[in-house]
Short mmCIF file of C-alpha atoms and ligand atoms in Angstrom, two decimals:
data_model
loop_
_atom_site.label_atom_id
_atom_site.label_comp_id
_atom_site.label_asym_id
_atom_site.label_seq_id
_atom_site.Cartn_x
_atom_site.Cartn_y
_atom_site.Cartn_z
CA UNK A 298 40.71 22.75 -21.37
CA UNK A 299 39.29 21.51 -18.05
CA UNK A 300 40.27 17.35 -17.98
CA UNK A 301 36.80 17.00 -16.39
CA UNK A 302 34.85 18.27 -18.84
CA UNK A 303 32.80 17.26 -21.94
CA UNK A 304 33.32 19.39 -24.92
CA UNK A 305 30.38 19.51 -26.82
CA UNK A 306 29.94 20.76 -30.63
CA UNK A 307 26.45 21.58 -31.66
CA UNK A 308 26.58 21.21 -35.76
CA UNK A 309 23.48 23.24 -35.79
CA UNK A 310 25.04 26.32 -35.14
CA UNK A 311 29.06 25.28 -35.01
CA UNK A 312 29.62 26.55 -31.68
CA UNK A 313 30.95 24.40 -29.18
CA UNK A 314 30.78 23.86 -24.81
CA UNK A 315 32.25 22.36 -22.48
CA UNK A 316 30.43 20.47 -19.93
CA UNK A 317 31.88 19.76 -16.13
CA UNK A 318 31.84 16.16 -15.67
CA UNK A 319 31.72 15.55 -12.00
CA UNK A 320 30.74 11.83 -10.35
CA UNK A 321 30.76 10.69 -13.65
CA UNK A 322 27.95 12.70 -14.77
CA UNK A 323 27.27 16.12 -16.66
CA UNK A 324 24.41 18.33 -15.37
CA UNK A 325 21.33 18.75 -17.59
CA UNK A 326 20.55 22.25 -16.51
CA UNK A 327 24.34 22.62 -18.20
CA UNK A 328 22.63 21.86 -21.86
CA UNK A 329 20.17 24.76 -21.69
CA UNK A 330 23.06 26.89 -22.52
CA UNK A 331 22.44 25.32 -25.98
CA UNK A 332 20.78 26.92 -28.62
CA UNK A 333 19.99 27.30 -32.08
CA UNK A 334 18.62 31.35 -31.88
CA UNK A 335 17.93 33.44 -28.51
CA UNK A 336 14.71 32.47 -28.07
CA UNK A 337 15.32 28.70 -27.83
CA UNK A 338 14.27 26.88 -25.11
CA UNK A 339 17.80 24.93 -24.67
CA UNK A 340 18.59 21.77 -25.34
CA UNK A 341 17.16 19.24 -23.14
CA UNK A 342 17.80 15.38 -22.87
CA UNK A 343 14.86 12.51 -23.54
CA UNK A 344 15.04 9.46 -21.23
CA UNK A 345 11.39 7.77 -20.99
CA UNK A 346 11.87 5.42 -17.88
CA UNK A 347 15.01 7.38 -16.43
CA UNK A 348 17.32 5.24 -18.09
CA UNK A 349 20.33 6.99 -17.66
CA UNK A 350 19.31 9.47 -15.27
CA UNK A 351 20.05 10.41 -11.75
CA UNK A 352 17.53 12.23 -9.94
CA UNK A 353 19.19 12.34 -6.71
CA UNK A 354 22.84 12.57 -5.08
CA UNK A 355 22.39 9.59 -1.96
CA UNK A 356 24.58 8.51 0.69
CA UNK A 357 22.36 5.34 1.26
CA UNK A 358 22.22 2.37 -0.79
CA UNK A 359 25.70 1.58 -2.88
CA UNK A 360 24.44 -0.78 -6.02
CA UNK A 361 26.86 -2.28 -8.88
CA UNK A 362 24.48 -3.97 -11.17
CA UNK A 363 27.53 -5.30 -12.72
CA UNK A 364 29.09 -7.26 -10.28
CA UNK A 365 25.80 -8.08 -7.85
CA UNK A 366 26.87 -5.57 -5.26
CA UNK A 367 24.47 -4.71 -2.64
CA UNK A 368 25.34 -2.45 0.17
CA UNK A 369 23.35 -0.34 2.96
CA UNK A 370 25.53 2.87 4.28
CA UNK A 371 28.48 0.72 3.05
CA UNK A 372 28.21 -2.62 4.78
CA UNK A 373 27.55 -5.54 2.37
CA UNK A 374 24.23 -6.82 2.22
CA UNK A 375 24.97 -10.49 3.12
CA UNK A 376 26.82 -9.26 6.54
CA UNK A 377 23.75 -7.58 7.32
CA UNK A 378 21.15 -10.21 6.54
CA UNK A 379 23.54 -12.87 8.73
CA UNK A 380 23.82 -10.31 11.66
CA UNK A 381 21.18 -7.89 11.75
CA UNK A 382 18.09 -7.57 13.23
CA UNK A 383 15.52 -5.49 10.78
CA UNK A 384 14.82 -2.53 13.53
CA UNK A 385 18.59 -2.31 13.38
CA UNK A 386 19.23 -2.53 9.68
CA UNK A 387 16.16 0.62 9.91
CA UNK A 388 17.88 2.55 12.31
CA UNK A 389 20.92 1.82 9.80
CA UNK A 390 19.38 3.45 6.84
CA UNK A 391 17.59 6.27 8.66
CA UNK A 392 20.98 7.37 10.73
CA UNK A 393 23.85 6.75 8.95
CA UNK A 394 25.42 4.46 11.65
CA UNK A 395 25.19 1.13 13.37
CA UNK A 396 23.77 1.73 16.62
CA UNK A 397 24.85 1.19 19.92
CA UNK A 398 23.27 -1.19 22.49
CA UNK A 399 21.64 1.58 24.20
CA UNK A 400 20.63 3.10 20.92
CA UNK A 401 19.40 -0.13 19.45
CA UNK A 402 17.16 -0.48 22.97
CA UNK A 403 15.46 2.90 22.71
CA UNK A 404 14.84 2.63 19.30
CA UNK A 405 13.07 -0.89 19.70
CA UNK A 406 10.97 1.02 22.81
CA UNK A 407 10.17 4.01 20.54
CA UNK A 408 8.56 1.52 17.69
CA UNK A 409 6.74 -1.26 20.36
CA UNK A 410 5.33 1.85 22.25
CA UNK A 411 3.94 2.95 18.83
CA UNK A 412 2.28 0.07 17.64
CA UNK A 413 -1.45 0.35 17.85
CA UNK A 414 -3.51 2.08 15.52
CA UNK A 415 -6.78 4.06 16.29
CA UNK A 416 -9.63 2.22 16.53
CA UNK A 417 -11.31 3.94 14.07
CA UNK A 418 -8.74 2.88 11.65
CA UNK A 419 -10.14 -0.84 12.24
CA UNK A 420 -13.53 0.64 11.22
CA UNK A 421 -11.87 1.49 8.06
CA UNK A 422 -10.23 -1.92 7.25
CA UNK A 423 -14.04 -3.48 7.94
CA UNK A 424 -15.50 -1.12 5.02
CA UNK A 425 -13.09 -2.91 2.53
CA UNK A 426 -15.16 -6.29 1.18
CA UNK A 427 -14.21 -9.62 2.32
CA UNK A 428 -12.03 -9.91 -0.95
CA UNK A 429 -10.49 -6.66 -1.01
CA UNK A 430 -6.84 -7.09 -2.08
CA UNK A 431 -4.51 -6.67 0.58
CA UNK A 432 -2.38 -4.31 -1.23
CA UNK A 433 -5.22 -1.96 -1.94
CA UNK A 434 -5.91 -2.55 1.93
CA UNK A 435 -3.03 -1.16 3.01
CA UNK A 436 -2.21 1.36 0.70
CA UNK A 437 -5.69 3.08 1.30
CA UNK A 438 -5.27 2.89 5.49
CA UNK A 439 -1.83 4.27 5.42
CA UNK A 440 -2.92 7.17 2.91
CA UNK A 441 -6.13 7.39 5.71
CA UNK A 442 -2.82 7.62 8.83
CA UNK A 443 -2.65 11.16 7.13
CA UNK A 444 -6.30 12.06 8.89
CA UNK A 445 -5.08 10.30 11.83
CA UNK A 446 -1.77 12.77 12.09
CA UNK A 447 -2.56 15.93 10.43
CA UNK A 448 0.48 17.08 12.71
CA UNK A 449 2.15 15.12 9.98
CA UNK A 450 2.27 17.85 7.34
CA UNK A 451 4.61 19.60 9.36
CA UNK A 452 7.72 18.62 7.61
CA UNK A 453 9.92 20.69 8.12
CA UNK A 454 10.48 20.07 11.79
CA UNK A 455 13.08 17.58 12.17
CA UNK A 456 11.24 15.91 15.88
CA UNK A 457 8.00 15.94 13.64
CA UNK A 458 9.39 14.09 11.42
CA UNK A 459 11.12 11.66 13.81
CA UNK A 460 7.53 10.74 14.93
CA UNK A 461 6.38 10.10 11.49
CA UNK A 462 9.16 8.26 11.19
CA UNK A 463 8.14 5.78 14.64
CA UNK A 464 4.38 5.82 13.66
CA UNK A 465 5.20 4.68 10.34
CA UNK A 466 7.77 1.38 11.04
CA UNK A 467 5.57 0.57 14.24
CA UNK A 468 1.85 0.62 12.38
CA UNK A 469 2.61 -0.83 9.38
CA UNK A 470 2.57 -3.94 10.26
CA UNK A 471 -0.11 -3.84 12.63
CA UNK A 472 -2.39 -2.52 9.59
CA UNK A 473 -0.60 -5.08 7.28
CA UNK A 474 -2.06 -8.08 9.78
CA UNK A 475 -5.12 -6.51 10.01
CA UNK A 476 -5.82 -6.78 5.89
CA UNK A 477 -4.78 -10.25 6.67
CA UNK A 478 -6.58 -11.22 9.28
CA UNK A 479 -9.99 -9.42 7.58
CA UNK A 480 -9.28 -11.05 4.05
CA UNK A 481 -9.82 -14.73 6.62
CA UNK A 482 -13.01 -13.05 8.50
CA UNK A 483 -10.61 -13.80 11.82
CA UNK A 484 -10.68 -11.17 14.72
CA UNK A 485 -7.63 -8.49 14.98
CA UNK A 486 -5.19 -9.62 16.80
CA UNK A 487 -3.77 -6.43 18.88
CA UNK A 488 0.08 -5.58 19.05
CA UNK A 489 2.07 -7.41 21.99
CA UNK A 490 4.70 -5.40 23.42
CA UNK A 491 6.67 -8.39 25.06
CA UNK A 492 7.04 -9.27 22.04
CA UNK A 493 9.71 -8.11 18.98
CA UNK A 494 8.71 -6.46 16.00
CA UNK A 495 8.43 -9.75 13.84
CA UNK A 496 7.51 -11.95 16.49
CA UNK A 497 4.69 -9.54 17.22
CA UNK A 498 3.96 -9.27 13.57
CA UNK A 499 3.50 -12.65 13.21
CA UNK A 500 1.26 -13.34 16.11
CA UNK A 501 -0.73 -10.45 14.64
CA UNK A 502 -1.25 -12.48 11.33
CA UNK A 503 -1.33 -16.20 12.75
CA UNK A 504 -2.59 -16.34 16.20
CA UNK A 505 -5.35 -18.54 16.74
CA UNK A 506 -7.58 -18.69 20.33
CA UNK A 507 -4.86 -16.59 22.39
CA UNK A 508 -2.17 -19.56 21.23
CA UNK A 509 0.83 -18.99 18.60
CA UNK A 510 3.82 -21.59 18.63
CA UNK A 511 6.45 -19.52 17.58
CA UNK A 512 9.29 -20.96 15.32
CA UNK A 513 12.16 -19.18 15.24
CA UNK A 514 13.82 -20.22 11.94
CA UNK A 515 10.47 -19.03 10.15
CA UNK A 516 10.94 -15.76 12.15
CA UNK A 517 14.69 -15.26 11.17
CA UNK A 518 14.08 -16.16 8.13
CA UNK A 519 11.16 -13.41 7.57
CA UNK A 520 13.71 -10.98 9.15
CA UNK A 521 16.16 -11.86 6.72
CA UNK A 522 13.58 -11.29 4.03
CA UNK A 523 13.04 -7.66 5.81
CA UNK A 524 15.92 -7.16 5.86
CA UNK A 525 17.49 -7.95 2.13
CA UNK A 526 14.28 -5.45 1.04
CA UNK A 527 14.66 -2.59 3.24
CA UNK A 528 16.50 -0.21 0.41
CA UNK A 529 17.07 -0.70 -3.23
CA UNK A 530 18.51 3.32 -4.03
CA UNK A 531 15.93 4.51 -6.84
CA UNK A 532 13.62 1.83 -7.93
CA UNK A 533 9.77 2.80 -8.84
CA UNK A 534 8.78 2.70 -5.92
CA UNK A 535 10.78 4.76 -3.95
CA UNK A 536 11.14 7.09 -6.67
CA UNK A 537 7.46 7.69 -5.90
CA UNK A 538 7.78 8.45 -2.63
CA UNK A 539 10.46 11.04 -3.24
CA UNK A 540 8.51 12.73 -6.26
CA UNK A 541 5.16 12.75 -3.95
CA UNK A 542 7.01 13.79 -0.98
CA UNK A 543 8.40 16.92 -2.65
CA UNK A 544 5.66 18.56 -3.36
CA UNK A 545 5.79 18.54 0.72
CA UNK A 546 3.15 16.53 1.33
CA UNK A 547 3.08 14.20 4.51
CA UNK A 548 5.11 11.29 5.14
CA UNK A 549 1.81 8.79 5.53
CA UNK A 550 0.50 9.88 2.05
CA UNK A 551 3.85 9.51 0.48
CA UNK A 552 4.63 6.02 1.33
CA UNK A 553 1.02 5.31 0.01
CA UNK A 554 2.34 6.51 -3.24
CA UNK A 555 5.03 4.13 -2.57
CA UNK A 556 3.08 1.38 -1.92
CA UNK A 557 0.65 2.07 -5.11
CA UNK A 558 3.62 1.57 -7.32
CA UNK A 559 4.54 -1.29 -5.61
CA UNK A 560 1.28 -3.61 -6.03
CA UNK A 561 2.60 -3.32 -9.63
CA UNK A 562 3.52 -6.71 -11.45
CA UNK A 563 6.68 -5.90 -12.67
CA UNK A 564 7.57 -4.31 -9.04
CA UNK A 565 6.79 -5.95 -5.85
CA UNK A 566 3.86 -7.56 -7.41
CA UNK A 567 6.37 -9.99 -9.19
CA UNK A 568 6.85 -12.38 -6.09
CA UNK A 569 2.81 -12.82 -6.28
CA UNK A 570 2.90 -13.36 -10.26
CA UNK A 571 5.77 -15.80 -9.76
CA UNK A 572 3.53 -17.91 -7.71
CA UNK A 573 0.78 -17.48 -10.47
CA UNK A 574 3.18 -18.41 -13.23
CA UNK A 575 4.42 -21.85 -10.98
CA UNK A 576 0.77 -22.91 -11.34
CA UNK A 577 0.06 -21.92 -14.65
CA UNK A 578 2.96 -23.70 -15.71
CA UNK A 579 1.58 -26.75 -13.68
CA UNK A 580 4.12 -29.47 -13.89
CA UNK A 581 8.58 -29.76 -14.33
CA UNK A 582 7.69 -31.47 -17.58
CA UNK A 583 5.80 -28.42 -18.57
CA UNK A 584 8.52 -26.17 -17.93
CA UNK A 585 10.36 -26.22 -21.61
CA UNK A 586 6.99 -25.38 -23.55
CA UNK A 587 6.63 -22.33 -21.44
CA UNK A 588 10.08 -21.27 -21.75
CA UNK A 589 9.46 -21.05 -25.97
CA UNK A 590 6.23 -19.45 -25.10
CA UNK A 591 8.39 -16.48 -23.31
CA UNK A 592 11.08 -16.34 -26.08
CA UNK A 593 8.69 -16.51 -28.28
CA UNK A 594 7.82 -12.81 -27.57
CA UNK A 595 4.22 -12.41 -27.33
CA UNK A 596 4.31 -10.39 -23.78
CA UNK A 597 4.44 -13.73 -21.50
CA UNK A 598 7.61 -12.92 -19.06
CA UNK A 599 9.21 -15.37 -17.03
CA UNK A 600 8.56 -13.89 -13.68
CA UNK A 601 10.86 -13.17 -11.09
CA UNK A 602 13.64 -12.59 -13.55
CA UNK A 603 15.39 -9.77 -15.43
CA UNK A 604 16.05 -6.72 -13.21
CA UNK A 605 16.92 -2.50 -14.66
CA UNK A 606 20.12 -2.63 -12.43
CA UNK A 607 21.23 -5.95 -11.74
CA UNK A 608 23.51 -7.31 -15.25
CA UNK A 609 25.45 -10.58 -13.81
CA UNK A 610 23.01 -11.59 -10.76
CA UNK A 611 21.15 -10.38 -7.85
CA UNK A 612 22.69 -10.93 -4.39
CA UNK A 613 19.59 -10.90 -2.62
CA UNK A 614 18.21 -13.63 -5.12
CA UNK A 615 21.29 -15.32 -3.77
CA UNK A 616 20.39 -15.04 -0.46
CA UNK A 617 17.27 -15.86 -0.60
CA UNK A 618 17.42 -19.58 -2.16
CA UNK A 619 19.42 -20.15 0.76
CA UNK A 620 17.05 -19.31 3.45
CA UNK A 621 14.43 -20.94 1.66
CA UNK A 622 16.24 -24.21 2.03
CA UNK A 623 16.05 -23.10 5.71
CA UNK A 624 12.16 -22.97 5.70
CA UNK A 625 11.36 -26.27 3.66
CA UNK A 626 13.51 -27.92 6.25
CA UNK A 627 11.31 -27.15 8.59
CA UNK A 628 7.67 -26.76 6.70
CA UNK A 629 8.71 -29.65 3.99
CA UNK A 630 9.03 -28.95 0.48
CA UNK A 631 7.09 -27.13 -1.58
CA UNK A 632 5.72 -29.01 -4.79
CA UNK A 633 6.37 -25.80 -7.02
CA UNK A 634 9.87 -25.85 -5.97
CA UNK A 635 11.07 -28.32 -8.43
CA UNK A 636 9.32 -25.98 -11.11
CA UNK A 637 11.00 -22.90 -10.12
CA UNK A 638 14.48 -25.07 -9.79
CA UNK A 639 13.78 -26.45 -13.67
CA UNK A 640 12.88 -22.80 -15.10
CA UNK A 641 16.00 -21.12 -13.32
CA UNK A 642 18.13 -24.61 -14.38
CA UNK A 643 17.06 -24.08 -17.99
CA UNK A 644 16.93 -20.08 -18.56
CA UNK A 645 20.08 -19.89 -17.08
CA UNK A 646 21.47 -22.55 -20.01
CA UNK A 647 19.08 -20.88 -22.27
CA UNK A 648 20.79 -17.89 -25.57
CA UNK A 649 18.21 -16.04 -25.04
CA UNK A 650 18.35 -15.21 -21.30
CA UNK A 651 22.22 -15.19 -21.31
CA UNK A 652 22.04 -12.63 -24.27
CA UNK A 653 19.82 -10.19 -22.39
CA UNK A 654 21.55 -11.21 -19.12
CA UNK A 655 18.47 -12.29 -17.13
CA UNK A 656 18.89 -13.82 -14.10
CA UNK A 657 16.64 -14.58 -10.91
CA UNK A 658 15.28 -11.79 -8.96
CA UNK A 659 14.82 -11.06 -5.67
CA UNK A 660 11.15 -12.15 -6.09
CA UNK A 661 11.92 -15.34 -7.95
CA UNK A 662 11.89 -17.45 -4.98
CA UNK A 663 10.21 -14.89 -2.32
CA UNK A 664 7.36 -16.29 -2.71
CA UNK A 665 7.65 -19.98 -2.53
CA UNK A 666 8.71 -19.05 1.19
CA UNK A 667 6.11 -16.64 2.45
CA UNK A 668 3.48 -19.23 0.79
CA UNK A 669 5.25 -22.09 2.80
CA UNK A 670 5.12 -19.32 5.96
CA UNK A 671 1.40 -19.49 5.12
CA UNK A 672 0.79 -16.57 3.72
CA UNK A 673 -1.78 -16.51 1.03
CA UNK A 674 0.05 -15.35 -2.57
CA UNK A 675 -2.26 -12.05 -2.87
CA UNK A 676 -0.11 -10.73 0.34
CA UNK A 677 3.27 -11.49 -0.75
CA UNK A 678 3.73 -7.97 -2.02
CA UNK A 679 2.43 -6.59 1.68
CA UNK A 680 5.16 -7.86 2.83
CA UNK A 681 7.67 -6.69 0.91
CA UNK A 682 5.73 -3.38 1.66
CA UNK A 683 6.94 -4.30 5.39
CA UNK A 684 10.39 -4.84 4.58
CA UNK A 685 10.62 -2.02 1.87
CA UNK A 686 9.28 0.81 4.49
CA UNK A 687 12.72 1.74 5.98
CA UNK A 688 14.04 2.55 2.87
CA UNK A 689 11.13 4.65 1.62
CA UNK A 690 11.16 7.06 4.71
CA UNK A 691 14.73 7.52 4.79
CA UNK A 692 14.95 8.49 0.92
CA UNK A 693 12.01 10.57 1.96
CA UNK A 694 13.93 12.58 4.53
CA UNK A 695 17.39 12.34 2.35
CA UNK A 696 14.97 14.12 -0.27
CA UNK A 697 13.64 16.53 1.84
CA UNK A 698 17.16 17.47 3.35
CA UNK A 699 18.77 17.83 0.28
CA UNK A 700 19.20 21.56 -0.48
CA UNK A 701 19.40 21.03 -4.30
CA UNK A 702 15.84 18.92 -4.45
CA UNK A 703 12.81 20.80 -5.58
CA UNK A 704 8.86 19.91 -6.64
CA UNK A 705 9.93 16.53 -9.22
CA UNK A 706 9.08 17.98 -12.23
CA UNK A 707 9.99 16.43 -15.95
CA UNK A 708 9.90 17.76 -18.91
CA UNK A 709 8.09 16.42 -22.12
CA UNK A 710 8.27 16.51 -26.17
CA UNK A 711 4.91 17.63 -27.37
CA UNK A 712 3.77 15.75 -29.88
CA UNK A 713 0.16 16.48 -30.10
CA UNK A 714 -1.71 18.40 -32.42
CA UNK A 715 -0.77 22.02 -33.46
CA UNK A 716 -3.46 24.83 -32.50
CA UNK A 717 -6.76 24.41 -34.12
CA UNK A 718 -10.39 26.13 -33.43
CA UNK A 719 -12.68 24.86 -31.51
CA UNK A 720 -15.60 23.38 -32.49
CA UNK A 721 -18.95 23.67 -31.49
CA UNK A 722 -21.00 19.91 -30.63
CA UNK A 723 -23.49 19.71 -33.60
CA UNK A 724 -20.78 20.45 -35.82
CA UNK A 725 -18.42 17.29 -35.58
CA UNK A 726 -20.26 15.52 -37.99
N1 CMC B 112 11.17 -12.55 -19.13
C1 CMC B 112 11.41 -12.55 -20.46
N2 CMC B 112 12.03 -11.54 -21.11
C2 CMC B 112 12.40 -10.50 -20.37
C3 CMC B 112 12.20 -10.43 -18.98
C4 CMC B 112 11.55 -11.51 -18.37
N3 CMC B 112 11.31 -11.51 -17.04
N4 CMC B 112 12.69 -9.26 -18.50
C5 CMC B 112 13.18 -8.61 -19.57
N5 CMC B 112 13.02 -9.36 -20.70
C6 CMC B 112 13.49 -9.04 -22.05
C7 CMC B 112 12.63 -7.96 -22.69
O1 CMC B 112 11.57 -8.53 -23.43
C8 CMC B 112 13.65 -7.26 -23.56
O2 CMC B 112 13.87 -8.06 -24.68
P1 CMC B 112 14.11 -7.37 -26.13
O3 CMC B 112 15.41 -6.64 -26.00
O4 CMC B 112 14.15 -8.51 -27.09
O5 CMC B 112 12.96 -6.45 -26.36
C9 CMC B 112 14.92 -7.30 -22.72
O6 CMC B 112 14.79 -8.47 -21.91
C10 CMC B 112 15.13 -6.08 -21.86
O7 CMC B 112 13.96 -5.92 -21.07
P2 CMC B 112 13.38 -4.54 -20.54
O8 CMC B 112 11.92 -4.70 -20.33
O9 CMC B 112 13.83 -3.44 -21.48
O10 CMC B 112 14.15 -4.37 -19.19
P3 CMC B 112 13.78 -3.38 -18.02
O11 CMC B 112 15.03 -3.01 -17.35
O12 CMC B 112 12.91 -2.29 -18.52
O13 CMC B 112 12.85 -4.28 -17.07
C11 CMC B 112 12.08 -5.65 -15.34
C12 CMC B 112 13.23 -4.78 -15.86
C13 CMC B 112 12.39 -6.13 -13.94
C14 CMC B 112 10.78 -4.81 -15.28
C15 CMC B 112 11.89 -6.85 -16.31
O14 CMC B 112 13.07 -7.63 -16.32
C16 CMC B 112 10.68 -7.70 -15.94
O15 CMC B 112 9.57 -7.41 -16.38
N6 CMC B 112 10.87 -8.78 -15.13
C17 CMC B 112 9.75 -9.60 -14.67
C18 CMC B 112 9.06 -8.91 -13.51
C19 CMC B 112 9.89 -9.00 -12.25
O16 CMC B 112 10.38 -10.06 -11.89
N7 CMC B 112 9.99 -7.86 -11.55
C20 CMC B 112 10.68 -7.81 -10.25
C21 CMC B 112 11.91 -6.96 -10.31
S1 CMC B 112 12.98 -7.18 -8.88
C22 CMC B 112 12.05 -6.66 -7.51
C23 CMC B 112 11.74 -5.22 -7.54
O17 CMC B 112 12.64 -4.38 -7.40
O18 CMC B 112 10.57 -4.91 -7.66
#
């Protein structure tokens, strides 16, 4: 008997398999071999919410939810946030490698020459109301980039594809300040190519009569922020991507899909409901009756906590808290600070977070920087968006390339009802 293998006994029938076990796993496709008579379908396995499922092989992100490992291509997520630039940690994910100087250089002239957007594509950002939620800003205008490219659908061609990639890290964030800058009723700021892809970004957003001081902490420390979101392996969002990008549609309407499941609350939304919960909760002295009002179980979650993966902590949670020390040295500190410091102090004392081994999230203090940036809390999850993008497009061309992917299709249990007749309107009763 093979040593990597799983023998299996089905006591329906007494007959028994064995299973390769490769990379710790066992192939599903090997249970359809399983049956009860000839014409069974095979045995299939149920995991609502991909549990214990991988959909993918990927050489990109390493996680150990375990231990709080976090690696890109194999170097350690806290080397990268302390050394990187974001365009670097991009070309990173997308290439495999580091780059060189020169590499680096025409990479950073590929994504500045790319930057503006159509002018009809402001037309579109005016249509949304003076309310519209960033989010559903800029997950409708990069589903409308598809229009802009129709070249785009042609997937297949690895130069295409390249392009998609530029047009995709240089406009986002020119869109992304756009939503901002119409959610104020301020004029669009247009792209400067003197300057580098945050500093640009953020003159975009902030820059008032021609004039923008820039501070460079705040910049680094937005890069950092980039940078620790750029890949997280198969979270919901990227996981949309890939199962909207292979049904081979273009690149612009599958990191739409991406950004869709993003806006979500218990996704990227969580750094905006964190900043929701920090004023709902009010004051420190507030902070215990809250706690019993999430133990107590009636759907109130503390947010920013808890993660699928991560079991002992999150490293980018981590690194974060550190660089938000960073920004309230230099913006002063923010009132909601001390709440978020009392709710970590006592859920991390507290049986019932130890027990289900809940710990701050990346989002957990996310928020309480952007908002001391000055960003308003309905765009925190746009720029996660930012800093997630890299990730998204270079799962979407690891899925593409990937010989054994096909169309994402599950499987179901029916449960619903067994044939019946139809019957007519004035019959029902
Ligand atoms: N507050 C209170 N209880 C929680 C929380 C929380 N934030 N998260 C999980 N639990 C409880 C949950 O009620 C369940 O308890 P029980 O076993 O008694 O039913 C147990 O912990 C396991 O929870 P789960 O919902 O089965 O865990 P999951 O892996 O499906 O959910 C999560 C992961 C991140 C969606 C969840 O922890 C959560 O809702 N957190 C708050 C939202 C949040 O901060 N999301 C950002 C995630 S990190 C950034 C990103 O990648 O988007």
């Amino acid at each position: 008997m093979a040593k990597d293998s799983l023998s299996v006994t089905d006591n329906r029938t007494g007959k028994s398999y064995e299973l390769p076990v490769s990379e710790g796993t066992i192939r599903a496709m090997d249970l359809r071999q399983i049956k009860v008579a000839d014409d069974d379908f095979g045995l299939m396995t149920y995991d609502p919410a991909f549990m214990n499922t991988a959909s993918c092989r990927s050489a990109i992100t390493f996680i150990d939810g375990d231990k709080g490992i976090l690696r890109y291509r194999g170097y350690p997520i806290e080397q990268l946030a302390e050394k990187c630039s974001f365009l670097e940690v991009a070309y990173l994910l997308f290439e495999g490698e580091l780059p060189t100087k020169p590499q680096l250089e025409a990479w950073e002239e590929k994504v500045r020459y790319h930057t503006y957007v159509h002018t009809n594509l402001i037309k579109f950002l005016e249509g949304y109301r003076y309310d519209a939620h960033p989010m559903g800003m800029l997950l409708g205008a990069v589903g409308a980039l598809s229009t802009f490219y129709p070249d785009a659908k042609h997937i297949g061609d690895k130069a295409n594809r390249y392009l998609q990639r530029v047009r995709l890290i240089s406009k986002l964030p020119t869109i992304a300040a756009f939503a901002f800058r119409h959610s104020r009723g301020l004029p669009f700021v247009f792209p400067r190519n003197d300057l580098g892809y945050i500093g640009n970004f953020v003159n975009m957003t902030f820059e008032i009569g021609g004039k923008l001081e820039p501070n460079a902490v705040l910049q680094r420390a937005l890069e950092i922020l980039f940078i620790l979101h750029a890949d997280h392996e198969q979270n919901c969002s990227t996981s949309a991507v890939r199962a909207v990008g292979s049904s081979d549609v273009d690149p612009f309407s599958a990191v739409s899909a991406g950004i869709a499941a993003l806006y979500g609350p218990l996704h990227g939304g969580a750094n905006e409901a964190v900043l929701r919960m920090l004023d709902e909760i009010g004051t420190k002295a507030d902070v215990p009756g809250f706690i019993d009002k999430v133990k107590s179980g009636h759907g109130e979650r503390l947010m920013g906590f808890g993660h699928r993966v991560y079991k002992s902590y999150d490293p980018r949670a981590k690194l974060i808290k550190k660089v938000a020390y960073d920004v309230f040295e230099q913006t002063g500190l923010n009132p909601k600070l001390e709440i978020a410091l009392e709710l970590e102090r006592i859920a991390l004392e507290d049986d019932y977070f130890i027990k289900r081994k809940l710990y701050p999230n990346v989002d957990f203090y996310s928020g309480l920087i952007y908002k001391a940036m000055g960003y308003p809390t309905d765009y925190f999850t746009v720029l996660f968006a930012l800093g997630r993008l890299p990730g998204w497009v270079a799962q979407w061309e690891e899925m593409l390339l990937d010989k054994e992917q096909k169309i994402a299709r599950p499987r179901q249990i029916y449960v619903g009802a067994e044939e019946r007749n139809f019957v007519p309107l004035v019959a029902r009763g």
